[in-house]
Amino acid sequence: MTVVNPSPSLYNEDLAPAEERKWGAFSIFNVWTSDVHSLWGYYLAASLFLLCGSFINFVIAIGIGSLVIFVLMSLVGNAGVRTGVPFPVLARASFGTFGANVPAIVRAIVACFWYGAQTAAASGAIVALLIRSPGMLEFHQTSHFLGHSTLEFICFVVVWGLQLLIIQRGMETVRKFQDWAGPAVWIMMLILAIYLVAKSGTFSFGSEIPRDVLLEKTKDAGVPGEPGSPASLVFSSRT
């Protein structure tokens, strides 16, 4: 499709319908893999396990919440899949030509937040690995910059820059990277799970955490009800 004299404020290469699609089932699956299997995802899963009180309750709550999200996201993404048009353009049908800038900006702000949050988590993991070295540990403890250790600042900037290098090369580069990184995450998580099971010496789906410990760990979570109660399960599924 040829666009004659397009308005610079309404049309550019990023907003144009996709002419070629290379995102197959494997690539979409890897998007989910990299999104769900992350440091923040495991932080959340661990906290929800405490709130649910047992493995079965955890699976039920997460299953219901995931199903609701799946249905809603499928409905929202259906138009984009069929037309190849990005969200900011589709939003014009509901918000108008210029009104669509509002949800687009809101979405961009949230994306910026998560960019920083994921960068902080990843750089924190690198710092935790580096300070196993006595020299790095001393540098981490003695040198500070902008309220953080200099090592933390350096790792954050490096991770931030590496992500930016990938993103600025376009979505095709992102797809290729995720097609490699997605399976790598699965492999590493499997290795970690096997290591933890071997380290603990047992494997169980049951919750052996004493009730008083559960209450102590979740008392400041701001969740109504005790761990495993209907109120906590509703909160977990919504989260």
C-alpha positions as MATLAB code, in Angstrom:
seq = 'MTVVNPSPSLYNEDLAPAEERKWGAFSIFNVWTSDVHSLWGYYLAASLFLLCGSFINFVIAIGIGSLVIFVLMSLVGNAGVRTGVPFPVLARASFGTFGANVPAIVRAIVACFWYGAQTAAASGAIVALLIRSPGMLEFHQTSHFLGHSTLEFICFVVVWGLQLLIIQRGMETVRKFQDWAGPAVWIMMLILAIYLVAKSGTFSFGSEIPRDVLLEKTKDAGVPGEPGSPASLVFSSRT';
ca = [
       0.000    0.000    0.000;
       1.346    3.393   -1.027;
       0.577    6.414    1.123;
       0.611    9.742   -0.709;
       1.719   12.846    1.222;
       1.198   11.384    4.707;
       1.014   13.706    7.685;
       4.227   13.415    9.750;
       2.173   13.644   12.946;
      -0.084   10.746   11.953;
       2.080    8.424    9.907;
       5.589    7.037   10.087;
       7.333    3.712    9.606;
       6.518    2.507   13.118;
       2.812    3.368   12.813;
       2.349    1.870    9.347;
       0.704   -1.562    8.986;
       3.223   -4.388    9.067;
       4.195   -5.430    5.552;
       5.971   -8.603    6.608;
       5.236  -10.804    9.610;
       7.812  -13.189   11.004;
       6.409  -13.676   14.494;
       5.257  -17.285   14.543;
       3.993  -19.421   17.422;
       7.536  -20.041   18.672;
       8.342  -16.326   18.832;
       5.067  -15.484   20.582;
       5.707  -18.302   23.049;
       9.133  -16.847   23.794;
       7.587  -13.445   24.497;
       5.475  -15.115   27.166;
       8.483  -17.049   28.449;
      10.639  -13.971   28.905;
       7.738  -12.063   30.441;
       6.569  -14.659   32.963;
       9.876  -16.297   33.825;
      11.654  -13.276   35.215;
      13.006  -12.134   38.563;
       9.893  -10.094   39.303;
       7.703  -13.007   38.287;
       9.371  -15.280   40.792;
       9.244  -12.623   43.505;
       5.496  -12.380   42.933;
       4.999  -16.142   42.765;
       6.820  -16.652   46.058;
       4.742  -14.000   47.818;
       1.478  -15.348   46.409;
       2.389  -18.853   47.521;
       2.538  -17.549   51.081;
      -0.781  -15.745   50.721;
      -2.543  -18.774   49.258;
      -1.347  -21.037   52.054;
      -0.967  -24.166   49.922;
       0.147  -25.326   46.493;
      -3.377  -26.250   45.366;
      -4.802  -22.868   46.349;
      -1.901  -21.186   44.577;
      -2.559  -23.074   41.329;
      -6.290  -22.309   41.493;
      -5.784  -18.591   42.143;
      -3.080  -18.143   39.517;
      -5.013  -20.278   37.029;
      -8.159  -18.178   37.326;
      -6.237  -14.911   37.125;
      -4.215  -16.093   34.124;
      -7.354  -17.267   32.315;
      -9.050  -13.896   32.762;
      -5.959  -12.060   31.512;
      -5.644  -14.445   28.562;
      -9.230  -13.818   27.451;
      -8.991  -10.040   27.796;
      -5.599   -9.791   26.084;
      -6.804  -12.012   23.246;
      -9.771   -9.706   22.702;
      -7.581   -6.598   22.804;
      -4.934   -8.054   20.508;
      -7.294   -9.582   17.959;
      -7.600   -6.421   15.849;
      -3.848   -5.914   15.755;
      -3.235   -9.498   14.693;
      -5.767   -9.269   11.877;
      -4.742   -5.883   10.519;
      -1.076   -5.604   11.455;
      -1.764   -2.126   12.836;
      -0.093   -1.084   16.120;
      -1.953   -0.050   19.262;
      -1.534    3.761   18.904;
      -3.273    3.616   15.518;
      -6.042    1.269   16.640;
      -6.725    3.562   19.594;
      -7.731    6.310   17.156;
     -10.998    4.473   16.523;
     -11.969    4.930   20.175;
     -10.189    8.115   21.236;
      -9.944   10.060   18.001;
      -6.934   11.013   15.939;
      -5.246   13.149   18.570;
      -7.001   11.759   21.638;
      -5.278    8.437   20.972;
      -2.050   10.075   22.096;
      -3.279    9.917   25.707;
      -3.513    6.099   26.055;
      -0.364    5.767   23.966;
       1.558    8.048   26.339;
       0.128    6.299   29.411;
       1.205    2.979   27.970;
       4.658    4.380   27.214;
       5.058    5.643   30.797;
       4.213    2.199   32.171;
       6.681    0.656   29.726;
       9.392    3.068   30.893;
       8.716    2.088   34.491;
       9.034   -1.605   33.729;
      12.138   -0.966   31.671;
      13.714    0.531   34.776;
      12.325   -2.123   37.122;
      13.580   -5.012   35.020;
      16.931   -3.291   34.540;
      17.251   -2.822   38.303;
      16.429   -6.485   38.942;
      18.861   -7.727   36.296;
      21.670   -5.434   37.422;
      21.029   -6.469   41.028;
      21.492  -10.102   40.046;
      24.787   -9.238   38.348;
      25.936   -7.354   41.440;
      25.072  -10.353   43.623;
      27.209  -12.509   41.355;
      30.145  -10.100   41.197;
      30.430   -9.464   44.940;
      31.291  -13.094   45.479;
      34.750  -11.858   44.557;
      36.510  -10.250   47.564;
      37.800   -7.397   45.422;
      34.367   -6.601   44.007;
      32.815   -6.887   47.457;
      35.231   -4.314   48.831;
      34.556   -1.997   45.877;
      30.819   -2.460   46.411;
      31.067   -1.533   50.085;
      33.488    1.377   49.866;
      32.569    3.245   46.669;
      29.220    5.027   46.298;
      27.532    7.208   43.691;
      24.091    8.874   43.742;
      23.024    7.004   46.848;
      24.027    3.593   45.511;
      27.254    1.702   45.365;
      29.313    2.515   42.294;
      29.181   -1.139   41.306;
      25.378   -1.063   41.343;
      25.378    2.095   39.237;
      27.799    0.647   36.683;
      25.853   -2.604   36.367;
      22.579   -0.709   35.968;
      23.977    1.484   33.185;
      25.523   -1.500   31.390;
      22.295   -3.536   31.473;
      20.282   -0.464   30.475;
      22.586    0.163   27.526;
      22.578   -3.446   26.324;
      18.785   -3.505   26.282;
      18.700   -0.212   24.419;
      21.076   -1.553   21.768;
      18.710   -4.430   21.085;
      15.516   -2.367   21.102;
      16.778    0.418   18.854;
      17.581   -2.074   16.092;
      13.898   -2.844   15.689;
      11.400   -5.550   16.524;
      13.003   -8.080   14.212;
      16.170   -7.939   16.309;
      14.034   -8.268   19.441;
      12.374  -11.348   17.942;
      15.695  -12.991   17.093;
      17.074  -12.257   20.553;
      13.988  -13.642   22.285;
      14.044  -16.779   20.146;
      17.429  -17.454   21.706;
      16.852  -16.018   25.172;
      13.441  -17.640   25.737;
      14.661  -21.258   25.624;
      17.780  -20.233   27.560;
      15.579  -18.980   30.408;
      13.689  -22.277   30.484;
      16.926  -24.261   30.607;
      18.395  -22.130   33.396;
      15.198  -22.275   35.448;
      15.103  -26.058   35.060;
      18.715  -26.327   36.204;
      17.965  -24.051   39.156;
      14.872  -26.069   40.110;
      16.844  -29.321   40.036;
      19.591  -27.724   42.124;
      17.121  -26.465   44.739;
      15.403  -29.842   44.995;
      18.765  -31.565   45.390;
      19.839  -28.963   47.946;
      16.677  -29.386   50.020;
      16.831  -33.167   49.848;
      13.101  -33.528   49.204;
      10.379  -32.666   46.713;
       6.822  -31.888   47.721;
       3.841  -29.935   46.408;
       2.549  -29.453   49.910;
       3.021  -26.406   52.095;
       4.940  -27.344   55.196;
       5.221  -23.780   56.474;
       3.759  -23.548   59.987;
       0.598  -21.492   60.330;
       2.161  -19.018   62.739;
       5.015  -18.398   60.293;
       2.553  -17.767   57.451;
       0.655  -15.254   59.564;
       3.862  -13.511   60.611;
       5.204  -13.230   57.054;
       1.941  -11.953   55.574;
       0.689   -9.649   58.327;
       1.976   -6.510   56.570;
       1.002   -7.563   53.046;
      -2.162   -5.471   53.085;
      -4.293   -8.457   52.087;
      -7.661   -9.136   53.734;
      -8.042  -12.491   55.432;
      -5.572  -15.144   56.463;
      -3.394  -17.129   54.028;
      -5.590  -19.563   52.122;
      -8.828  -17.718   52.898;
     -11.251  -16.808   50.069;
     -10.284  -13.134   50.394;
      -6.582  -13.869   49.947;
      -7.303  -16.162   46.985;
      -9.341  -13.444   45.276;
      -6.493  -10.992   45.840;
      -3.960  -13.477   44.452;
      -6.002  -14.164   41.318;
      -6.399  -10.420   40.711;
      -2.674   -9.877   41.151;
];
